[in-house]
Amino acid sequence: MTRTAPLEVRSLTKRFPIGNAFHRAHVHAVDDVSFDLPSGRITALVGESGSGKSTVARMLARLYEPSAGAVLFEGSDVSGVRRRKHVLHYRSQVQMIFQDPFGSLNPVKTVRHHVERPLRIHRVVPRAQIEERVHELLRTVGLVPPEDVAAKYPHELSGGQRQRVAIARALAVEPKVVLADEPISMLDVSIRIGILNLMLKLKEERGIAFLYVTHDLAGARYVADDILVMYAGQIVECGPIEQVLSDPLHPYTRLLLAAVPDPARKLHAQRIESRKGHASVAVDPSAGCRFVARCPLAIDICSRVTPRLVEERPPQAARCHVTAPAPERAAVPAH
Amino acid sequence: MTNLVQHDETTATSRSDAAALLQVRRLVVEYGVGAKLARAVDGVDLAIRRGEIIGLAGESGCGKTTIANAVMQILRPPARIAGGRILFEGEDLLGKSTEELRRFRWRNVSMVLQSAMNALNPVMRVGDQFVDAMRAHQRIDRRRTVARTGELLELVGIDRRRARAYPHELSGGMRQRVIIALALALDPQLIIMDEPTTALDVVVQREILQQIQDLQQELGFAVLFITHDLSLLLEFADRIAIMYAGEIVETGPAERLGVNPQHPYTQGLLNSFPPLSGPLTRLTGIPGSPPDLRNPPSGCRFNPRCPHCLPDEPILYLRQTTERPLLRVVESGHEVACHLVAGAPE
């Protein structure tokens, strides 16, 4: 099953220094993360806050420089590229949509300004066609009539409409990859689905490769084809989303699934164990599984040896000693 | 804009049992004046019984938090209560003196807010904040407050030694637990929780909800739980009230509302949450966005977004766009304000 993947991520690592001159330490925000973003597919990156998911998106957008590892765009490494021409080219192919539609638009500029700026900077169309292209983009994201919307200022739009402007702006340069960092979490419940449906439409019509960063598993299941589950800077489970969510391997994925509100059951029907120990931020972690303190399945080896990401049920992979295919513990009951 | 249609005095909420702990009747809260006048809450009836968890759901700006603030009597200008009554154990809170309200707050009703990070004083040890709160509302000596602080922290699963910690030394989830413990300090009969878990991760959110439910069963207080997340309420609340543009449009037992929502807005909201299991279908959400409360649509406020409000049926359409629907009982405990829904026979 080979598919063209415009963006490939290989062993991406990011460490942030903390402490002072006497006490140096590093937060391992992202540790050895590898995945592909294939065309025409939406890949969900889920995890709790502090798990490193936004850091991954920001490294892909070249807002952060990786500490190690490579980001391959159409086969060539872009992580060290500094020349303006090359950076511009990369940015015209890989676009980002941010969480906050209130902060990502300039309040004193009209919608037209926001959408036509990338058209001018990247010289996407001849100057005479800019106006026409702006309207076309606004129509694509469902902002009609485009002539009226183009003349408006951000404060005249609702949150959902602003997020659509941000998407139109990202689409202006005809990107191959779109990185969406929690694009709906600040929007009202009733308009979230509209943005997700727009992503589905763009995926199908334009074959864009999406990275959808979120903490919302149900929303991820709705739009995404594949899922990456992050915990404390590492990918702990990945694979086709339906397969992963219907039959998760890693205990952390199971915990996440049990924690999501599901109207089909009552709260006391499925209780989760309270948190033991601390999670998320890994400061100079020692060897061993990072989930061990909270894991109901932990065995001796877990606190000594860091598990590797193994394709236990190809292509579904998990980073867990217990569920790894050792025949004698092949069947681990779900809690 | 104005209240063209008089409320029908026989709606069920106004008849509801006098045993209710808190009764909000025909509450109207306004912001601003003249052309900028906005009715954030417009004629809301709500009754909370002892020991029940009632959920209030709706989109941002629909008036949920304004109701909470009105009950606590902490509305500040330009907001003002323009009509209605708020009865706590039968006594009207409107018109109470500042001193009476000071004694009422925290001891009878306490509040847990969304941003626990901002609710705690960052330069004061957690324990001292408990002592302060207790001594401000109760005659109690210092030594007993320290003992009580330890008890309260243990109640929410935090080691009593953490009373010496500063807020920044605690995680977000722990700070939210501290706030809940603080709200329990004077054994209130009602706790208002305004989006208490929204800023937290799903796993922490679940832990806190379980804790609230355990404490509620142990101590028997009532909870008014305000959130935009209807899927969470369906699991957690006993009864749910759905708000839209300053009005309650549907109220009923959580298990009924989840399977048999009657109001098109409730149906739309439920259709906005993709399922975590089972077959996936393309969802539609609700088209459009909530109205500007300075100039709400006439008739049913949901009519511009309602899929059932079409000019093809002129008589119904006229009613929908000019006449404000009232809450009507469709079956015991389940009320809906919609022209499409026929009420149960009186």
XYZ file of C-alpha atoms in Angstrom:
681
model
C 0.000 0.000 0.000
C 2.121 2.845 -1.230
C 0.630 6.256 -1.217
C 2.264 9.555 -2.003
C 3.108 11.300 1.211
C 4.222 14.895 0.641
C 5.399 15.174 4.234
C 7.414 12.541 6.054
C 8.570 12.948 9.622
C 11.567 10.946 10.794
C 12.693 10.632 14.434
C 11.659 14.173 15.183
C 12.853 15.336 18.599
C 12.521 18.600 20.469
C 14.104 19.425 23.817
C 13.534 22.649 25.681
C 16.205 23.659 28.207
C 14.974 24.537 31.685
C 16.646 25.371 34.986
C 19.660 27.610 35.548
C 23.447 27.553 35.249
C 23.769 25.232 38.259
C 20.952 22.920 37.441
C 20.530 22.141 33.762
C 17.694 19.967 32.575
C 15.713 19.416 29.428
C 12.040 18.901 28.845
C 11.711 16.146 26.290
C 8.702 17.722 24.615
C 8.876 15.511 21.531
C 10.880 12.313 21.449
C 11.604 10.253 18.360
C 8.362 10.892 16.521
C 7.970 9.442 13.007
C 4.969 9.405 10.691
C 3.814 10.266 7.166
C 1.119 12.653 6.055
C -0.309 11.086 2.863
C -2.256 13.105 0.288
C -6.006 13.018 0.588
C -5.969 11.693 4.138
C -6.561 13.306 7.503
C -4.222 12.204 10.257
C -5.343 12.994 13.799
C -2.709 13.715 16.435
C -4.307 13.334 19.853
C -3.071 13.608 23.412
C -3.591 15.690 26.529
C -2.151 19.148 27.013
C 1.602 18.999 27.449
C 1.913 15.770 25.486
C 3.853 17.547 22.735
C 1.243 17.460 19.973
C 1.309 21.194 19.300
C 5.104 21.173 19.365
C 5.075 18.599 16.570
C 2.735 20.779 14.490
C 4.889 23.819 15.125
C 8.040 22.033 14.048
C 6.327 20.957 10.844
C 5.311 24.565 10.230
C 8.951 25.536 10.907
C 7.977 27.731 13.813
C 10.328 25.660 15.989
C 13.648 24.204 14.941
C 13.841 20.477 15.779
C 16.618 19.346 18.141
C 17.099 16.194 16.095
C 15.406 14.257 13.327
C 14.202 15.233 9.893
C 11.149 16.636 8.171
C 11.095 15.474 4.566
C 9.007 17.464 2.133
C 8.653 15.578 -1.154
C 11.731 13.635 -0.236
C 14.120 16.405 0.762
C 14.956 17.418 4.307
C 13.664 20.874 5.161
C 14.481 20.982 8.858
C 17.773 22.849 8.419
C 16.753 25.055 5.510
C 17.283 28.742 6.201
C 17.419 30.481 2.832
C 14.438 32.746 2.387
C 13.618 31.418 -1.059
C 13.444 27.841 0.196
C 11.537 28.726 3.316
C 9.016 30.631 1.230
C 8.589 27.678 -1.074
C 8.037 25.341 1.865
C 5.524 27.703 3.444
C 3.598 27.913 0.197
C 3.145 24.151 0.335
C 2.606 23.603 4.050
C 0.087 25.860 5.761
C -1.111 26.091 9.341
C -4.487 26.902 10.915
C -4.393 27.992 14.533
C -6.684 27.385 17.448
C -7.654 30.965 18.137
C -9.607 32.582 15.286
C -9.676 35.788 17.322
C -5.920 36.134 17.621
C -4.877 34.923 14.173
C -6.545 37.711 12.168
C -5.469 41.343 12.173
C -8.342 43.341 13.685
C -7.744 46.472 11.596
C -7.614 44.700 8.222
C -10.506 43.449 6.133
C -11.132 39.853 5.147
C -10.000 40.724 1.604
C -6.607 41.840 2.937
C -6.092 38.559 4.790
C -6.940 36.362 1.844
C -5.171 38.323 -0.893
C -1.897 38.807 0.964
C -0.649 35.246 0.428
C -1.757 35.500 -3.219
C 0.530 38.503 -3.672
C 3.474 37.281 -1.619
C 3.629 33.895 -3.292
C 2.537 35.279 -6.710
C -0.088 32.582 -7.051
C -2.123 34.331 -9.747
C -1.559 37.388 -11.968
C -2.489 40.638 -10.282
C -5.582 41.111 -12.429
C -7.085 37.868 -11.175
C -6.544 38.428 -7.470
C -10.001 39.823 -6.786
C -11.667 36.951 -8.582
C -9.528 34.376 -6.738
C -10.339 35.910 -3.341
C -14.037 35.505 -4.038
C -13.546 31.970 -5.242
C -11.672 31.066 -2.047
C -14.334 32.605 0.163
C -16.988 30.634 -1.686
C -14.986 27.442 -1.223
C -15.017 27.846 2.559
C -18.717 28.698 2.575
C -18.519 32.458 3.167
C -21.229 33.857 0.901
C -21.854 36.275 -0.667
C -18.076 36.717 -1.030
C -18.321 40.359 -2.165
C -19.907 41.333 1.159
C -17.745 39.142 3.364
C -14.525 40.393 1.746
C -15.229 43.945 2.869
C -15.828 43.002 6.505
C -13.479 43.300 9.465
C -12.804 40.355 11.776
C -14.923 41.799 14.625
C -17.969 41.731 12.344
C -17.694 37.965 11.961
C -18.568 35.139 14.308
C -15.919 32.729 15.569
C -16.843 30.097 13.017
C -16.714 32.607 10.161
C -13.305 33.835 11.321
C -11.988 30.306 11.348
C -13.284 29.943 7.789
C -11.357 33.090 6.805
C -8.236 31.543 8.337
C -8.845 28.414 6.274
C -9.409 30.436 3.080
C -6.118 32.216 3.745
C -4.337 28.907 4.216
C -5.829 27.578 0.971
C -4.835 30.662 -1.035
C -1.376 29.294 -1.813
C -2.789 25.913 -2.876
C -0.912 23.961 -0.224
C -0.325 20.233 -0.334
C -0.316 19.964 3.445
C -2.476 21.744 6.029
C -1.619 21.600 9.729
C -4.710 22.313 11.814
C -3.914 22.881 15.497
C -7.154 22.487 17.505
C -9.110 24.441 14.872
C -12.514 23.943 16.501
C -11.859 23.861 20.222
C -12.656 27.559 20.687
C -15.817 27.487 18.588
C -19.393 26.962 19.667
C -20.582 23.396 19.682
C -23.209 23.887 16.975
C -20.739 25.251 14.402
C -17.839 22.861 15.025
C -19.229 20.185 12.739
C -19.372 22.726 9.904
C -15.594 23.250 10.087
C -14.952 19.496 10.256
C -17.189 18.973 7.212
C -15.204 21.661 5.391
C -11.986 19.766 6.135
C -13.539 16.578 4.754
C -14.603 18.405 1.610
C -11.143 19.903 1.049
C -9.526 16.535 1.588
C -11.754 14.929 -1.004
C -11.777 17.702 -3.590
C -8.189 18.878 -3.375
C -6.357 15.848 -2.041
C -4.797 17.878 0.740
C -2.860 16.017 3.429
C -4.199 17.156 6.794
C -2.669 16.922 10.228
C -5.501 17.436 12.697
C -4.173 18.172 16.184
C -6.850 17.713 18.829
C -7.728 16.372 22.257
C -11.228 15.424 21.125
C -11.351 11.748 20.223
C -14.920 11.773 18.925
C -14.173 14.667 16.572
C -11.003 12.900 15.446
C -12.969 9.756 14.662
C -15.435 11.812 12.657
C -12.898 13.352 10.253
C -9.685 11.397 10.415
C -8.453 8.327 8.561
C -5.439 7.641 10.754
C -4.580 8.427 14.347
C -1.406 9.105 16.305
C -1.782 9.006 20.091
C 0.886 10.972 21.967
C 1.816 10.664 25.603
C 4.620 12.598 27.284
C 6.331 13.414 23.995
C 6.170 9.970 22.425
C 3.769 8.300 20.049
C 2.306 5.452 22.090
C -0.108 4.126 19.508
C -0.880 4.716 15.829
C -2.828 3.177 12.991
C -6.108 3.443 11.073
C -8.423 5.344 13.405
C -11.378 2.970 13.293
C -9.142 0.024 14.115
C -7.349 1.856 16.949
C -10.482 3.218 18.603
C -12.515 0.039 18.330
C -9.710 -2.128 19.622
C -6.961 -0.082 21.287
C -3.714 -1.755 22.258
C -2.024 0.740 24.534
C -3.412 1.194 28.074
C -3.224 4.966 27.643
C -5.470 4.877 24.571
C -7.902 2.774 26.596
C -7.818 5.293 29.438
C -8.506 8.154 27.020
C -11.416 6.286 25.481
C -12.924 5.529 28.869
C -12.644 9.181 29.889
C -14.528 10.674 26.941
C -18.159 11.436 27.790
C -20.410 9.051 25.950
C -24.127 9.679 26.297
C -24.741 5.990 25.755
C -23.581 5.162 29.262
C -23.914 6.617 32.734
C -20.918 7.998 34.595
C -20.693 5.288 37.211
C -21.008 2.594 34.557
C -17.371 2.880 33.642
C -15.140 4.434 36.258
C -11.533 5.240 35.606
C -8.749 4.893 38.111
C -7.609 8.156 39.605
C -4.276 9.465 38.498
C -1.231 8.244 40.293
C 1.994 10.114 39.803
C 2.639 12.823 37.273
C 2.408 12.697 33.562
C 2.817 14.744 30.454
C 5.986 16.723 30.995
C 9.020 14.488 30.767
C 12.046 16.226 32.312
C 15.169 14.216 31.545
C 13.235 10.948 31.732
C 15.043 7.812 32.757
C 14.681 4.554 30.879
C 11.343 2.811 31.071
C 7.824 3.396 29.857
C 6.626 6.957 30.558
C 3.132 5.753 31.340
C 4.250 3.237 33.941
C 3.084 5.192 37.022
C -0.506 5.290 35.776
C -0.605 1.975 33.985
C -2.916 -0.739 35.330
C -1.042 -3.409 33.377
C 2.520 -2.464 34.370
C 4.956 -5.301 34.914
C 8.543 -5.382 36.105
C 10.218 -4.658 32.768
C 8.133 -1.509 32.163
C 10.055 0.636 34.626
C 13.452 -0.533 33.358
C 13.293 -0.681 29.572
C 11.791 1.885 27.237
C 9.335 0.077 24.968
C 9.596 0.504 21.206
C 6.775 1.240 18.823
C 5.916 -2.192 17.421
C 3.413 -3.037 14.698
C 1.477 -5.500 16.795
C -1.516 -5.670 14.491
C -0.188 -4.160 11.270
C -0.540 -1.376 10.496
C -1.681 -0.678 14.071
C 1.366 -0.116 16.272
C 1.789 0.438 20.003
C 4.607 1.243 22.392
C 3.913 -1.255 25.164
C 5.753 -4.240 26.635
C 2.602 -5.892 27.904
C 0.555 -5.919 24.734
C 3.554 -6.681 22.524
C 3.156 -10.064 20.852
C 4.770 -12.331 23.392
C 2.605 -15.423 22.982
C 2.056 -16.050 26.695
C 0.523 -12.630 27.222
C -1.149 -12.233 23.891
C -4.592 -11.834 25.387
C -4.709 -8.934 27.796
C -8.239 -8.294 28.991
C -9.562 -4.769 28.613
C -10.220 -3.255 32.007
C -37.841 42.688 21.720
C -40.277 43.369 24.447
C -42.310 40.717 26.064
C -45.237 40.704 23.672
C -46.649 37.449 24.849
C -47.552 37.176 28.477
C -46.396 34.037 30.162
C -48.991 31.457 30.794
C -49.265 31.210 34.557
C -50.109 27.541 34.417
C -46.825 26.252 33.012
C -45.474 23.420 35.017
C -42.368 25.035 36.443
C -44.322 27.728 38.211
C -46.510 25.057 39.741
C -43.516 22.965 40.742
C -43.324 21.797 44.293
C -42.592 24.243 47.062
C -40.008 21.764 48.290
C -37.622 23.093 45.671
C -34.414 24.423 47.149
C -34.027 27.186 44.621
C -36.711 28.623 42.417
C -36.020 31.086 39.671
C -39.212 32.628 38.364
C -39.596 34.724 35.235
C -36.087 36.018 35.645
C -35.130 38.858 33.315
C -31.596 40.211 33.258
C -30.617 43.085 30.992
C -27.342 44.659 29.963
C -26.967 48.222 28.672
C -29.596 50.810 27.832
C -31.415 52.244 24.812
C -30.411 50.819 21.464
C -27.745 48.718 23.152
C -30.161 47.056 25.525
C -29.716 43.299 25.493
C -31.816 40.825 27.401
C -29.316 38.150 28.324
C -31.922 36.232 30.293
C -35.529 36.624 29.267
C -38.225 35.115 31.437
C -36.443 32.029 32.716
C -38.093 29.563 35.087
C -35.887 27.061 36.822
C -36.385 24.942 39.926
C -33.660 23.010 41.685
C -34.643 20.332 44.163
C -32.551 19.242 47.109
C -29.740 16.909 46.249
C -30.198 16.870 42.495
C -27.688 17.567 39.760
C -29.247 19.857 37.213
C -27.421 20.686 34.040
C -27.768 23.949 32.146
C -26.497 23.703 28.587
C -26.262 26.109 25.697
C -23.848 27.951 23.446
C -21.691 30.842 24.578
C -23.676 34.009 25.066
C -26.979 32.240 25.677
C -27.214 33.492 29.266
C -26.093 30.457 31.288
C -23.477 32.301 33.309
C -25.745 35.300 33.759
C -28.261 33.055 35.521
C -25.528 31.736 37.798
C -24.394 35.239 38.645
C -27.967 36.352 39.266
C -28.526 33.495 41.717
C -25.334 34.420 43.558
C -26.379 38.077 43.397
C -23.019 39.075 42.015
C -24.210 40.769 38.833
C -22.435 44.064 38.337
C -23.584 47.032 36.257
C -24.319 47.311 33.379
C -26.129 44.045 34.147
C -29.288 44.353 36.195
C -32.207 42.183 37.157
C -35.163 43.720 35.367
C -37.826 41.337 36.567
C -38.674 38.068 38.206
C -37.865 36.464 41.508
C -35.168 34.184 42.877
C -36.397 32.188 45.857
C -34.027 30.206 48.025
C -35.920 27.983 50.444
C -38.913 30.187 49.776
C -37.161 33.463 50.601
C -36.672 36.054 47.879
C -33.029 36.952 47.400
C -33.837 40.163 45.579
C -34.095 42.967 48.048
C -31.880 41.372 50.667
C -29.313 43.645 52.269
C -25.616 43.351 51.502
C -25.017 41.910 54.947
C -27.750 39.288 54.550
C -26.345 38.324 51.154
C -22.853 38.038 52.575
C -24.103 35.484 55.048
C -26.111 33.700 52.378
C -23.243 33.268 49.937
C -20.905 30.375 50.530
C -22.909 29.124 53.491
C -26.044 28.382 51.437
C -24.803 28.579 47.883
C -21.208 28.446 46.707
C -19.639 28.632 43.309
C -16.932 26.858 41.319
C -15.658 28.656 38.241
C -13.937 27.550 35.086
C -10.516 29.066 35.622
C -9.300 27.694 38.912
C -5.901 29.148 38.105
C -7.312 32.632 38.546
C -9.654 31.910 41.411
C -6.869 31.183 43.890
C -4.629 33.917 45.206
C -1.175 33.148 43.767
C 0.812 34.651 46.652
C -1.077 32.938 49.455
C -0.730 29.376 50.666
C -3.721 27.207 49.814
C -4.498 26.528 53.490
C -4.591 30.216 54.375
C -7.184 30.786 51.682
C -9.430 28.201 53.337
C -8.973 29.908 56.698
C -9.812 33.274 55.164
C -12.935 32.030 53.452
C -14.242 30.263 56.536
C -13.565 33.140 58.894
C -15.197 35.627 56.548
C -18.475 33.733 56.554
C -18.608 32.032 59.935
C -17.574 32.588 63.554
C -14.943 29.948 63.967
C -11.580 29.905 65.693
C -8.355 29.544 63.792
C -7.381 26.145 65.112
C -10.648 24.569 64.026
C -10.349 26.061 60.555
C -6.923 24.456 60.129
C -8.328 21.060 61.094
C -11.296 21.564 58.814
C -8.996 22.532 55.911
C -7.219 19.213 56.271
C -10.529 17.351 56.255
C -11.715 19.197 53.164
C -8.523 18.558 51.216
C -8.701 14.864 52.041
C -12.311 14.841 50.939
C -11.211 15.719 47.404
C -8.278 13.332 47.462
C -5.436 15.747 48.193
C -2.890 15.139 50.939
C -3.608 17.502 53.855
C 0.024 18.579 53.907
C -0.537 20.286 50.567
C -2.304 23.045 52.508
C 1.152 24.579 52.786
C 1.584 24.674 48.999
C 1.163 27.734 46.838
C -1.284 27.453 43.928
C 1.471 27.326 41.287
C 2.870 24.185 42.914
C -0.323 22.306 42.085
C -1.442 20.967 38.702
C -4.541 22.343 36.994
C -6.630 19.379 38.078
C -5.469 19.689 41.685
C -6.231 23.397 41.735
C -9.729 22.666 40.490
C -10.115 20.123 43.318
C -8.934 22.722 45.806
C -11.616 25.084 44.514
C -14.231 22.359 44.928
C -13.031 21.686 48.490
C -13.223 25.416 49.165
C -16.782 25.507 47.844
C -17.659 22.692 50.272
C -16.104 24.468 53.256
C -19.337 25.690 54.816
C -21.540 22.751 53.841
C -23.719 24.616 51.325
C -27.012 23.169 50.106
C -26.291 24.237 46.534
C -23.091 24.491 44.538
C -23.112 26.319 41.224
C -20.461 24.962 38.904
C -19.801 27.089 35.853
C -17.817 25.080 33.277
C -15.703 23.552 36.066
C -13.925 21.076 33.812
C -13.734 22.877 30.495
C -10.104 23.927 30.836
C -9.011 20.415 31.840
C -7.938 17.348 29.901
C -10.480 14.591 29.344
C -8.887 12.199 31.817
C -8.685 14.830 34.564
C -12.190 15.988 33.692
C -13.491 12.472 34.205
C -11.684 12.146 37.550
C -13.180 15.404 38.786
C -16.697 14.512 37.649
C -16.483 11.192 39.452
C -15.315 13.030 42.544
C -18.173 15.540 42.386
C -20.653 12.705 42.006
C -19.187 10.796 44.975
C -19.208 13.891 47.177
C -22.719 14.750 46.108
C -23.948 11.302 47.119
C -22.104 11.505 50.419
C -23.009 15.063 51.403
C -26.314 15.515 49.591
C -25.870 19.000 48.179
C -27.557 20.078 44.940
C -25.524 21.064 41.894
C -26.305 23.528 39.149
C -23.855 22.412 36.489
C -23.319 24.840 33.622
C -21.580 23.715 30.464
C -21.672 23.855 26.685
C -20.935 20.143 26.520
C -24.291 18.410 26.289
C -22.737 14.966 25.880
C -21.137 15.331 29.299
C -24.418 16.362 30.937
C -26.303 13.419 29.476
C -23.983 11.200 31.432
C -23.662 13.259 34.583
C -26.861 15.208 35.314
C -30.235 14.095 36.654
C -32.117 16.793 34.807
C -31.096 19.081 31.953
C -32.294 22.504 30.860
C -31.351 23.667 27.361
C -30.923 27.395 26.866
C -30.989 29.345 23.647
C -30.687 33.122 23.295
C -31.747 33.905 26.857
C -34.590 31.418 27.107
C -34.980 27.860 28.281
C -36.287 25.955 25.276
C -36.410 22.439 26.675
C -36.059 20.787 30.042
C -36.370 17.204 31.118
C -34.726 14.185 32.727
C -31.283 13.496 31.245
C -32.178 10.014 30.044
C -35.313 11.302 28.241
C -33.552 14.237 26.625
C -30.777 12.036 25.318
C -33.062 9.635 23.461
C -36.110 11.756 22.761
C -35.206 15.414 22.281
C -38.209 17.425 21.108
C -36.934 20.915 20.403
C -35.167 21.317 17.035
C -32.345 23.150 18.811
C -31.767 20.280 21.227
C -31.886 17.877 18.294
C -29.353 20.035 16.462
C -27.059 20.179 19.486
C -27.160 16.416 19.898
C -26.459 16.125 16.190
C -23.302 18.204 16.710
C -21.488 15.553 18.751
C -19.990 12.794 16.640
C -20.288 9.383 18.313
C -17.282 7.539 19.648
C -18.615 4.137 18.691
C -21.103 2.725 16.233
C -21.700 3.800 12.637
C -20.591 7.232 11.461
C -22.915 9.384 9.401
C -22.279 12.838 7.996
C -23.525 15.250 10.676
C -24.926 18.656 9.923
C -24.608 20.615 13.155
C -26.805 23.717 13.158
C -26.496 26.210 10.307
C -26.081 29.905 11.077
C -25.042 31.343 14.418
C -26.796 32.476 17.614
C -28.680 35.807 17.347
C -27.571 39.182 18.573
C -29.484 39.645 21.824
C -29.779 43.382 21.239
C -32.065 42.563 18.368
C -33.339 39.002 18.673
C -35.614 37.500 15.998
C -39.315 37.934 16.657
C -41.423 34.917 17.516
C -39.372 31.846 18.240
C -35.759 32.970 18.607
C -34.508 29.848 16.942
C -36.616 30.372 13.811
C -33.825 31.674 11.484
C -31.793 28.493 12.130
C -34.649 26.045 12.455
C -34.962 23.390 9.735
C -38.723 23.155 10.408
C -39.459 26.846 9.971
C -40.348 27.144 6.277
C -42.611 29.601 4.430
C -44.291 26.660 2.626
C -46.645 26.340 5.538
C -47.855 29.924 5.879
C -49.976 29.552 9.009
C -47.348 27.734 11.013
C -44.639 30.015 9.615
C -46.546 33.077 10.759
C -46.832 31.678 14.268
C -43.188 30.683 14.361
C -42.000 34.124 13.305
C -44.350 36.256 15.374
C -45.510 34.343 18.421
C -43.158 33.407 21.189
C -43.539 29.718 22.085
C -44.103 28.856 25.737
C -42.752 25.926 27.664
C -45.372 23.185 27.524
C -45.423 19.837 29.227
C -45.097 16.979 26.749
C -44.939 14.384 29.442
C -44.230 14.373 33.151
C -41.134 16.451 33.832
C -40.385 17.070 30.155
C -41.197 20.539 28.831
C -40.606 22.046 25.411
C -41.071 25.542 23.996
C -41.797 24.918 20.329
C -44.819 25.531 18.093
C -44.349 22.139 16.480
C -44.732 20.247 19.698
C -48.212 19.763 21.036
C -48.526 19.829 24.797
C -50.012 17.035 26.835
C -53.698 17.588 27.663
C -54.097 19.765 30.760
